[in-house]
Every structure is written in structure tokens, then in C-alpha cells.
Short mmCIF file of C-alpha atoms in Angstrom, two decimals:
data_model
loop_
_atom_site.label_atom_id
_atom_site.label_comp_id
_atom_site.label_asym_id
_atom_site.label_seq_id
_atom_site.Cartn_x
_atom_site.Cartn_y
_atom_site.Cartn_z
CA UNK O 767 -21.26 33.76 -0.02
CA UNK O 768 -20.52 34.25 -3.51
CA UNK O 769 -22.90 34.80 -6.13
CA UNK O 770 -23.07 33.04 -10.04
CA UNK O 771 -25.96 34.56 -12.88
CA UNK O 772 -25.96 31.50 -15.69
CA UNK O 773 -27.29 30.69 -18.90
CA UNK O 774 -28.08 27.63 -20.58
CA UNK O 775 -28.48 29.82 -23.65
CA UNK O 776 -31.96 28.75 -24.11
CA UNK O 777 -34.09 30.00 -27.52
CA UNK O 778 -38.25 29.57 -26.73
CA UNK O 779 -39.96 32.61 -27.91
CA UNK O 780 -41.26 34.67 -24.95
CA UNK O 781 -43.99 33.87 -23.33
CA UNK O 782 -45.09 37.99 -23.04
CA UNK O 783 -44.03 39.30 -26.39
CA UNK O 784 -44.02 35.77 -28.33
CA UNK O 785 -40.74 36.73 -30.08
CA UNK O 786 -38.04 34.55 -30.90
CA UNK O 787 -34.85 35.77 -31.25
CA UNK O 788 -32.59 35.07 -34.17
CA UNK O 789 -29.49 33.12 -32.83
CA UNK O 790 -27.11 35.98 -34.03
CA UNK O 791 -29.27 38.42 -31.24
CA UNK O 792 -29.81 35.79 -28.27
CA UNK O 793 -25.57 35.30 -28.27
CA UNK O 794 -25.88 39.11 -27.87
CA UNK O 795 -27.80 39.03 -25.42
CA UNK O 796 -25.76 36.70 -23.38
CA UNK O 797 -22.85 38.92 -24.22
CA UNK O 798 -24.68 41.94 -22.20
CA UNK O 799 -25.81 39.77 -19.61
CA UNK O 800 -21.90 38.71 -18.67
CA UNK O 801 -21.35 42.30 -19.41
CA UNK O 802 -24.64 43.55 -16.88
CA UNK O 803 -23.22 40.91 -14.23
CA UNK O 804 -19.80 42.18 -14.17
CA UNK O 805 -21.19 45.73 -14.10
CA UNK O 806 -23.24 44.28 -10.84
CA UNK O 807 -21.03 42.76 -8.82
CA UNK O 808 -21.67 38.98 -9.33
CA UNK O 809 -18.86 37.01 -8.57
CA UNK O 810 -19.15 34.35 -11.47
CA UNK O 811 -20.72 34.15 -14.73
CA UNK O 812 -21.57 30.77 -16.28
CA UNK O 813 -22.36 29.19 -19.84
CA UNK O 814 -24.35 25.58 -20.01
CA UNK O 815 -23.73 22.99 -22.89
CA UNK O 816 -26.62 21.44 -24.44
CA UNK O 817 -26.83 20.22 -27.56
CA UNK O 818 -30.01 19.87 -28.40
CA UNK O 819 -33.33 21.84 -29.11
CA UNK O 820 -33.75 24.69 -27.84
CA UNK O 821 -30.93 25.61 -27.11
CA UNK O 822 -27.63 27.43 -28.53
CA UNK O 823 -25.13 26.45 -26.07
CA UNK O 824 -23.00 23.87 -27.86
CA UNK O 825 -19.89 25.81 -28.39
CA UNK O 826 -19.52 27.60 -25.00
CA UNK O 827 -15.33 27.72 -25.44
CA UNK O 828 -15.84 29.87 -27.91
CA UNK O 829 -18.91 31.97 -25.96
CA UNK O 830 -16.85 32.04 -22.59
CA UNK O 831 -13.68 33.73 -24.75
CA UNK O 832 -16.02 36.32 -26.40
CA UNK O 833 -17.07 37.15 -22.51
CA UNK O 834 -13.52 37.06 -21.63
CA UNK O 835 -12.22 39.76 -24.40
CA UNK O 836 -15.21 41.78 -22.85
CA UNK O 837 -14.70 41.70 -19.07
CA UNK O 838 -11.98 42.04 -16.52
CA UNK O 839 -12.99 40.62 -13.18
CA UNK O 840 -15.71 38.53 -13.53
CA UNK O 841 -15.00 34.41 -13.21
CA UNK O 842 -15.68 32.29 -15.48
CA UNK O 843 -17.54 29.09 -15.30
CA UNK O 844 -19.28 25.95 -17.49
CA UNK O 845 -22.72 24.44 -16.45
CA UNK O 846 -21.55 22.19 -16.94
CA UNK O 847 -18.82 20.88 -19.36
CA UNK O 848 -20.42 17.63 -20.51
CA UNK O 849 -17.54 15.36 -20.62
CA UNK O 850 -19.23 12.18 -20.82
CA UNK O 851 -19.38 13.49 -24.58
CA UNK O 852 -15.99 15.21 -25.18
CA UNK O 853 -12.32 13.69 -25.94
CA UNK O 854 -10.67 14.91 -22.35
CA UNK O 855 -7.67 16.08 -25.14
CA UNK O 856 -9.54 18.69 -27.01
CA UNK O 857 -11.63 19.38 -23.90
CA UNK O 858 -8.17 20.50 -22.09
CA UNK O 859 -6.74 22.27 -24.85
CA UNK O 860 -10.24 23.86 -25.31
CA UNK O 861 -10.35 25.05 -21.84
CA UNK O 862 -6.66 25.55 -21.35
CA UNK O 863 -6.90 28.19 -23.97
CA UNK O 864 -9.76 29.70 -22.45
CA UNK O 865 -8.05 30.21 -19.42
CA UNK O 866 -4.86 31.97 -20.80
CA UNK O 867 -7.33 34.31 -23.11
CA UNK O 868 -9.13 35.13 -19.55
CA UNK O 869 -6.13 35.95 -17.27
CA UNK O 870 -6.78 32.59 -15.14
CA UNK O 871 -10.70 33.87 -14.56
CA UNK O 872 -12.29 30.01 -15.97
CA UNK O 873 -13.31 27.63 -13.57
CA UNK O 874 -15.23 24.55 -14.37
CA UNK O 875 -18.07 22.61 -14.00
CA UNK O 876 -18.57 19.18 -14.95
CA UNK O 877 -20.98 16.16 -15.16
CA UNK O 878 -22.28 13.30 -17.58
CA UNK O 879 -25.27 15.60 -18.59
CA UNK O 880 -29.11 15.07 -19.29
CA UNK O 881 -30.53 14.38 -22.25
CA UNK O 882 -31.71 11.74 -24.78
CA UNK O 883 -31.20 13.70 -27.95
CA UNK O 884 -27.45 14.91 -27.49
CA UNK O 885 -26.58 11.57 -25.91
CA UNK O 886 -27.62 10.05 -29.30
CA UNK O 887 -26.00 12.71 -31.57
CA UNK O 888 -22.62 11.78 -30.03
CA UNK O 889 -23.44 8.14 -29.99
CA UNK O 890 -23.11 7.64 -26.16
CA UNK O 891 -25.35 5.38 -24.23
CA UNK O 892 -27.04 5.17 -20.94
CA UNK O 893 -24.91 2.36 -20.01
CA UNK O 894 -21.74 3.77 -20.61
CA UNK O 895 -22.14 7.05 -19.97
CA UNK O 896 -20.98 7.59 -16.23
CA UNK O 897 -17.82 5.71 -16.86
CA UNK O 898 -16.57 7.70 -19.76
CA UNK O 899 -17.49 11.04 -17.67
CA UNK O 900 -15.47 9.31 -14.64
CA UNK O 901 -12.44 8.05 -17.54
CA UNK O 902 -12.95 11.94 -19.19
CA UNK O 903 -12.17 13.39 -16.04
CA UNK O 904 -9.79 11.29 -14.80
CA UNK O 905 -7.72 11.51 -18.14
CA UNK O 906 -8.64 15.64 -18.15
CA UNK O 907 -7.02 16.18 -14.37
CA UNK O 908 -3.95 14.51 -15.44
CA UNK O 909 -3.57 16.66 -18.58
CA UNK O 910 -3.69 19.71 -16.53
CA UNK O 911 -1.23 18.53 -14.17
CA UNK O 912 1.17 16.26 -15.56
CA UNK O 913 3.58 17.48 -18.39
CA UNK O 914 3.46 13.77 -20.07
CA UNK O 915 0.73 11.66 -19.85
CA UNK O 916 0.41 7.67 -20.44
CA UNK O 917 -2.88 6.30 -20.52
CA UNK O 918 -4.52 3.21 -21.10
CA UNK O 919 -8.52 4.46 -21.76
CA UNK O 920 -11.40 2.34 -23.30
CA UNK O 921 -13.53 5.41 -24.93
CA UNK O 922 -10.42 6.81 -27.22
CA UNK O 923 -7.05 5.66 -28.38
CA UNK O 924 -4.78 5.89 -25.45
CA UNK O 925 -2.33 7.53 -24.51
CA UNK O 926 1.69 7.44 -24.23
CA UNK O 927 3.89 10.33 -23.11
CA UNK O 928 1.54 12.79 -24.59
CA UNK O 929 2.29 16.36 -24.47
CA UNK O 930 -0.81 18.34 -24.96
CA UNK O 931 -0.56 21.90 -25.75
CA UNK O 932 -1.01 25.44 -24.23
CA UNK O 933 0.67 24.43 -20.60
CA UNK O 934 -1.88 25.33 -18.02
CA UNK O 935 -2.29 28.69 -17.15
CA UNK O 936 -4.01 28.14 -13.56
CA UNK O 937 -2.53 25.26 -12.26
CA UNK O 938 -4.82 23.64 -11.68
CA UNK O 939 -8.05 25.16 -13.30
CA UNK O 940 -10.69 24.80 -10.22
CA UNK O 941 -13.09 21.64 -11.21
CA UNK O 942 -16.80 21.37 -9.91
CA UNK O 943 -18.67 18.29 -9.77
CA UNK O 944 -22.28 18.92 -11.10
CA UNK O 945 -24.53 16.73 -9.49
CA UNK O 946 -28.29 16.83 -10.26
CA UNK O 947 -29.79 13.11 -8.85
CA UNK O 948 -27.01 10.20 -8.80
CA UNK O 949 -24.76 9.45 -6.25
CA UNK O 950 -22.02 8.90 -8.94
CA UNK O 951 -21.18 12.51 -9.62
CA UNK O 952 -20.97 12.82 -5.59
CA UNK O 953 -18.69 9.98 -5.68
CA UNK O 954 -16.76 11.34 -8.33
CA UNK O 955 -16.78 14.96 -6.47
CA UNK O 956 -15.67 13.04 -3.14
CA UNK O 957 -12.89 10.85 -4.19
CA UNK O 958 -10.52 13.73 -5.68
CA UNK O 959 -11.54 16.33 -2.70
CA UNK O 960 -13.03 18.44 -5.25
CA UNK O 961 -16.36 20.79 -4.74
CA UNK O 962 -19.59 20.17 -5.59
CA UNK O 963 -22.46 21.94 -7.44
CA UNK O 964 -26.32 21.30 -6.91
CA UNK O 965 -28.47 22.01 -9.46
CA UNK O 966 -31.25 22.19 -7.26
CA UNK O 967 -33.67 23.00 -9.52
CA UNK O 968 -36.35 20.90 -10.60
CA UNK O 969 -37.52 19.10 -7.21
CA UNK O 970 -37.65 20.44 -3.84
CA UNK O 971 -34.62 20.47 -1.52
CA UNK O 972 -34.78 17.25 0.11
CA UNK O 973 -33.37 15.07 -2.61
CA UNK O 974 -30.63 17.19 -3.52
CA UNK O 975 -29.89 17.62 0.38
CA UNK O 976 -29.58 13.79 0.67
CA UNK O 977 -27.47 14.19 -2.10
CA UNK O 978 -25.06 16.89 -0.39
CA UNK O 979 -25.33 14.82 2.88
CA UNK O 980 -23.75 11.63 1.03
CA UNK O 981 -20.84 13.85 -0.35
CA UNK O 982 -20.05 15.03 2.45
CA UNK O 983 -19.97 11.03 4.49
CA UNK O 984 -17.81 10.19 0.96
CA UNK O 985 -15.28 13.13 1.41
CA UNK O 986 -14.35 12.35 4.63
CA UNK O 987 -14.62 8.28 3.83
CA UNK O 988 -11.81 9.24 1.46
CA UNK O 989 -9.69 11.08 4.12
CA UNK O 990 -10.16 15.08 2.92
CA UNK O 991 -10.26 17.49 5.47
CA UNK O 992 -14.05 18.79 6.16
CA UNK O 993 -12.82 21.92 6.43
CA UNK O 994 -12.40 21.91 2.99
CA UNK O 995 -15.24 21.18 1.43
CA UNK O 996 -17.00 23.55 -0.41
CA UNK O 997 -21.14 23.32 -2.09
CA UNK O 998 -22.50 25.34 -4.48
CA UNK O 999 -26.45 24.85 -5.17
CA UNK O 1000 -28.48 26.12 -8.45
CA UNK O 1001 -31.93 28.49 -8.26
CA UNK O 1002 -34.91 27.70 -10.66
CA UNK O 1003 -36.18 31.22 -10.77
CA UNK O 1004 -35.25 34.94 -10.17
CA UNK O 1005 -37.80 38.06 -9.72
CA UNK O 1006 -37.05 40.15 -7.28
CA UNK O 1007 -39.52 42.55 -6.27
CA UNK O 1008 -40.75 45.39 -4.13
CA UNK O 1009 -43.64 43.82 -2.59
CA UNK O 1010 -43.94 39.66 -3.30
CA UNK O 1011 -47.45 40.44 -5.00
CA UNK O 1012 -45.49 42.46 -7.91
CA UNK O 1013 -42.84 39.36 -8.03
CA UNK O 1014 -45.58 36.69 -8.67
CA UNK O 1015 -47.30 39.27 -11.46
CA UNK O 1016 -44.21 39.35 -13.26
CA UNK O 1017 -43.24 36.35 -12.74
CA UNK O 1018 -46.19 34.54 -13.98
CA UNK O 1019 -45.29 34.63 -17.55
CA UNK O 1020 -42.18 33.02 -17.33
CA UNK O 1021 -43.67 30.30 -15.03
CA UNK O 1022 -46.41 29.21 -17.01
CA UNK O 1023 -44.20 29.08 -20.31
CA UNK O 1024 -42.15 26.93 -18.49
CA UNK O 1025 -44.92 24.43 -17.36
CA UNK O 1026 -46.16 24.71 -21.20
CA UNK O 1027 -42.66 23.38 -21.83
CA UNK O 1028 -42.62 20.69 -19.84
CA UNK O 1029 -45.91 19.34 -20.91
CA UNK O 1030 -45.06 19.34 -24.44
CA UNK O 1031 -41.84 17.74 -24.11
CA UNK O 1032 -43.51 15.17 -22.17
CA UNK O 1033 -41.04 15.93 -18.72
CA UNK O 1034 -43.05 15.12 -15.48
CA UNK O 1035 -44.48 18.39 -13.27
CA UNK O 1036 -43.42 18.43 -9.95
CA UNK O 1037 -45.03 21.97 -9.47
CA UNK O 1038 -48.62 22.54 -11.19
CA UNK O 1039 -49.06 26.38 -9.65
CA UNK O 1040 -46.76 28.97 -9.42
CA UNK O 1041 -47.59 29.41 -5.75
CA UNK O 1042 -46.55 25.84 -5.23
CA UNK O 1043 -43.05 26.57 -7.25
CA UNK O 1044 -42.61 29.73 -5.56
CA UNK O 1045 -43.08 27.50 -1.73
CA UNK O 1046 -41.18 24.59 -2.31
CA UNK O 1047 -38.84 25.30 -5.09
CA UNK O 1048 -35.35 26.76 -4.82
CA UNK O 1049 -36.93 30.22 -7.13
CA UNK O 1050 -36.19 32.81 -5.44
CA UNK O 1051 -39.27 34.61 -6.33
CA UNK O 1052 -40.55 38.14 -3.62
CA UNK O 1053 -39.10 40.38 -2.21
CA UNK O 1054 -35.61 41.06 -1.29
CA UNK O 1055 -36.08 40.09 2.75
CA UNK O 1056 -38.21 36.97 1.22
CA UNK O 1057 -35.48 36.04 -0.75
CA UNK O 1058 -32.94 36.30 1.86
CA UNK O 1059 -34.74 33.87 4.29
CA UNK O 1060 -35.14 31.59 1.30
CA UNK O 1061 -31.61 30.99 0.63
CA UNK O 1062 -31.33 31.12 4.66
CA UNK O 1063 -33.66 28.10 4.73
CA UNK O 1064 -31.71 26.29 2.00
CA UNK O 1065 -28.75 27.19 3.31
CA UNK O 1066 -29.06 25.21 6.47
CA UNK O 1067 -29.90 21.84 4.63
CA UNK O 1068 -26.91 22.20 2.20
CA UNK O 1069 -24.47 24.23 3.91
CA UNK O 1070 -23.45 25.72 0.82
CA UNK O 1071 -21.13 28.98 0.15
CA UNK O 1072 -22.30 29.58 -3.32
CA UNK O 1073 -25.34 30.41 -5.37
CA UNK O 1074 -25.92 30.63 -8.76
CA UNK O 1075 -29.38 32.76 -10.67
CA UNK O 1076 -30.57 32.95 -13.94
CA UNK O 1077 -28.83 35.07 -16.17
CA UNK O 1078 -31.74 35.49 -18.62
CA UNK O 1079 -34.65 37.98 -18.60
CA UNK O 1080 -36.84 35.36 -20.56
CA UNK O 1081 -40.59 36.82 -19.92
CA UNK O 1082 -39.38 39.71 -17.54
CA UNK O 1083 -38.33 41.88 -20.34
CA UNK O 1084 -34.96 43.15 -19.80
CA UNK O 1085 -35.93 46.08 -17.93
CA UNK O 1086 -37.81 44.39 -15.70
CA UNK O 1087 -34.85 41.54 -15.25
CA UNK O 1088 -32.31 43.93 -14.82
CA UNK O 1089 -34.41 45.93 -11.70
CA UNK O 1090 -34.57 42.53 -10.26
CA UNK O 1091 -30.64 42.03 -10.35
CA UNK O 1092 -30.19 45.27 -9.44
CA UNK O 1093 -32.40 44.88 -6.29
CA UNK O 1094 -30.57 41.36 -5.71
CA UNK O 1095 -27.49 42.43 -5.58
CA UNK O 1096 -27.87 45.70 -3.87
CA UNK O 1097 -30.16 44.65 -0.94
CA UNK O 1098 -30.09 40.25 -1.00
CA UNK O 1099 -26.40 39.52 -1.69
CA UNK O 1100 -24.84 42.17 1.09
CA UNK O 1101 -26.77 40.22 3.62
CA UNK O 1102 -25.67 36.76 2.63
CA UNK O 1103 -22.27 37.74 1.79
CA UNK O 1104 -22.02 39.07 5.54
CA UNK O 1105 -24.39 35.74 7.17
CA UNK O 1106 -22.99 32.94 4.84
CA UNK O 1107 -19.12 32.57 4.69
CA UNK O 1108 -17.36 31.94 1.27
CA UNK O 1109 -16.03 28.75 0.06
CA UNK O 1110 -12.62 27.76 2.11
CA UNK O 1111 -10.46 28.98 -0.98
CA UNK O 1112 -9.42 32.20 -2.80
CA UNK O 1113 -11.71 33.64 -5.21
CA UNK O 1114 -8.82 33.90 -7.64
CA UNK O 1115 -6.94 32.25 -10.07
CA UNK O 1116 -5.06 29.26 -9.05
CA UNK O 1117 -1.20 29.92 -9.48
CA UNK O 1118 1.95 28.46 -8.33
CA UNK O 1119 3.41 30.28 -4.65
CA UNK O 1120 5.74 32.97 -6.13
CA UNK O 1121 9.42 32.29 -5.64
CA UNK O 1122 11.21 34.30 -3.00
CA UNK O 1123 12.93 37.14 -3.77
CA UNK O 1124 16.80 37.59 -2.74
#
């Protein structure tokens, strides 16, 4: 199993010290989380796009290249690219460049996104927007594979014999399909054999296993080997602890901050006590052999091969987050990575075979 720590870039002031960062000092904070997962061993390090209160993440190109300049093994990924609002041009060259600057480390993420507020900043509406995320990444696959490109699109001019520029550096860049509750990301995911990400993390598992369940009927509908396929499922919560009485202390903060949140912005509550998030949410909230049977229970209703965690220490402190990453990786992940298998393909970037040698 491999092992993702993301950030949405989110800017709330804390529920424990009621601080809000400047912008200027929650980038550098993401900057030493990327820098603290690397350090750890994660596998993957992601960056959201939202663009919309509260939070920062609306240039994460430019975000993911700072990380790049300041790590050296570390993958890394978008969650999610929001194509449904990009021009699949700039996207590629956007992410293209990304890739050279990182040595071949990006991988994607994609989906229409969520949102009422950045879906009406970029003038896109609920009717249309699956089928410009379906033409987006249709038109954004082709780009990165196809050294000319005609196109005949209906949400930008089209497109004849274009030549978009820097060449790919991975070829292809790896694409995930996010899928959060509509079967038309699966579809999506299914019909071009590509893998899936859950975000698995506002309901309990069923609905998002129904979900998996239908990509996998669609991937073999559309004639990909099984073998192949490859899931990747999202966590609502991290705080791992000694005992699971110390988790739920510190992790108390941060849960009812969120639930504050919610109420405010008017979202429905699917879990009104911590205890109940902690039971039948995907937070992984106790202690590490808690944790472990957690994704363990998960893992055999979505089959999946990787996980990502928050990257933030929003209400833990960063002393406190970092013990709990610390006691993730050095006593949850070398039991999954040993009981889970990894996804059926290299954990590396994607290059053309090398040419024999005389």
C-alpha cells in the first residue's frame, strides 16, 4: 500500500489557539508539510484546487513547483485538478511544466469539482459541467500523447494541428479519476482504463463502495484487464495516538470546528458526535493497531492499494500533528505496506522503454 498526506490549503483560524494565519505563513506551512512528508516516508504528497473561501489553493501549479525545487523523491499529485473549469491547453502546458521542473515526480488527479461559488466565478453551470470535465479530459489526454492535435470542442475554439508546448516529460503523466458521489467520474475513470480515487470522506463507506463496485463492472464492460485496476480512497481525519482516549482529546478540537463549519455554511451533518465520526467515518482517529484494522475494514469493501491523510495539523498544533505522522508511519504504514499490495504499476515516473544498447 502506498501512502498520500494532502492539503486542500484550507485558512479557518484554529479552533485551539483561534489564530489565523496570514496567507504568506499558511503556503509555508504547506511547504514544511511536503518537506515533513518527504522526511517521513510518505509516498505522495498532494495539493487541492478550490477557489473559493476559505481556501488558498487556486494556483497549485505554481505550489506543486515550489514543493518540487524543495524535495527529491516524494510524488507529486493534484486533489484534484478541476478541469471542468480549466482550458485542457493551459492545463497541459501548466502541468507539463510541472512535471519537467519535478524530474517526472507529478501525477494527477482529476474531477468536475464541488462547489457553487467557484462554479460561478468561472461561469460554468450545473448542466454543463460534467461534459466539459469529460471534453477537458478528453482534449488534455490527447495533448499529452499526440504531437498534433485536431479537435472539434464545444467549450473553447477548437483545435487544428496544434502543437502545444513543453513535449511531455512522463509520457504519459499518470491520470486519476476523482470520484466523490456520481457515477460519471467512474464512467469516465472506466472507459480509458485509468485509476480511480475515492474521496471517502464525508459519508460512511457504503456509498462510495457502491461507487468502487460500479467502476470496477464498467472497467471490465469496456474490456481492461482487472488485473489492472488500481483504487485509491481519501481519510477525513488523522490523530494517531498512544492510547485511543488521548486521540479523541486531541482530536476534539479539530472535530467540533469542523461541525461549526458545516453548520454555518449551511452543508448537511452526517456525523453530530465525534464518537459517531470516529465509528463510521473513514478518520482514522486511535491508536496505531486501531488504525490499522480501520483501513483493514475499508480495505475489504474497496479493495484499494492507496491511501491518502491530511497533511495539515489544523487544531493538533504542529507538534502534536507531527507525533501523529510520526507514529503513522513508523508503526501503521509498515503493516499495511506488508498486508495490502501496491497498485499493479511502478511507483515511478512514466518513461518510454530505453533503447537497446549495441
Amino acid at each position: 500500500m502506498r501512502f498520500l498526506a494532502v492539503t486542500l490549503i484550507a485558512n479557518r483560524p484554529d479552533p485551539v489557539t483561534g489564530v489565523l494565519a496570514s496567507p504568506q505563513e499558511r503556503f509555508r506551512e504547506v511547504l514544511r508539510s511536503a518537506q515533513l512528508a518527504e522526511e517521513l516516508g510518505f509516498d505522495g504528497f498532494g495539493v487541492g484546487e478550490r477557489h473559493e473561501w476559505p481556501f488558498l489553493s487556486s494556483a497549485p501549479t505554481v505550489v506543486l513547483s515550489h514543493i518540487a525545487a524543495l524535495t527529491r523523491r516524494i510524488r507529486l499529485f493534484t486533489a484534484v485538478t478541476i478541469l471542468s473549469l480549466l482550458d485542457p491547453v493551459r492545463a497541459y502546458e501548466d502541468y507539463a511544466t510541472v512535471d519537467h521542473l519535478s524530474g517526472g515526480r507529478l501525477e494527477m488527479i482529476i474531477g468536475k469539482g464541488n462547489g457553487t461559488a467557484q462554479r460561478e466565478l468561472f461561469h460554468v453551470t450545473p448542466e454543463d459541467q460534467w461534459d466539459r470535465n469529460a471534453e477537458s479530459y478528453e482534449v488534455f489526454r490527447r495533448l499529452w500523447r499526440e504531437p498534433k492535435v485536431t479537435a472539434d470542442t464545444r467549450f473553447r475554439p477548437p483545435l487544428k494541428d496544434a502543437e502545444v508546448w513543453p513535449r511531455p516529460y512522463q509520457q504519459p503523466v499518470r491520470v486519476w479519476h476523482g470520484s466523490a458521489t456520481s457515477r460519471r467520474s467512474v464512467d469516465l475513470a472506466a472507459r480509458w482504463g485509468d485509476p480511480l480515487f475515492s474521496a471517502n470522506v464525508t459519508h460512511p463507506a457504503e456509498p462510495y463502495a457502491e461507487l468502487i463496485r460500479y467502476y470496477r463492472e464498467r472497467w471490465e464492460h469496456h474490456g481492461h484487464d482487472p488485473a489492472r485496476i488500481a483504487v485509491g480512497a481519501g481519510s477525513a481525519g488523522l490523530c494517531v495516538a498512544r492510547t485511543s482516549q488521548e486521540a479523541l482529546a486531541a482530536y476534539r478540537p479539530v472535530f467540533e470546528s469542523n461541525l461549526a463549519h458545516q453548520k454555518q455554511a449551511g452543508l448537511p451533518v452526517v456525523f453530530e458526535t465525534l464518537e459517531d465520526f470516529v465509528e463510521r467515518s473513514s478518520a482514522l482517529v486511535g491508536s496505531p493497531q486501531q488504525v490499522v484494522d480501520k483501513v483493514h475494514r475499508y480495505h475489504e469493501q474497496f479493495g484499494h492499494t492507496v491511501l491518502h491523510v491530511t497533511a495539515d495539523s489544523f487544531g493538533l498544533g504542529p507538534a502534536r500533528h507531527r507525533q501523529s505522522l510520526e507514529l503513522f508511519q513508523g508503526e501503521v504504514a509498515p503493516v499495511l505496506r506488508r498486508e495490502i499490495p501496491d497498485p499493479p504499476f511502478a511507483w515511478a515516473p512514466v518513461l518510454p522503454p530505453a533503447e537497446p544498447t549495441a
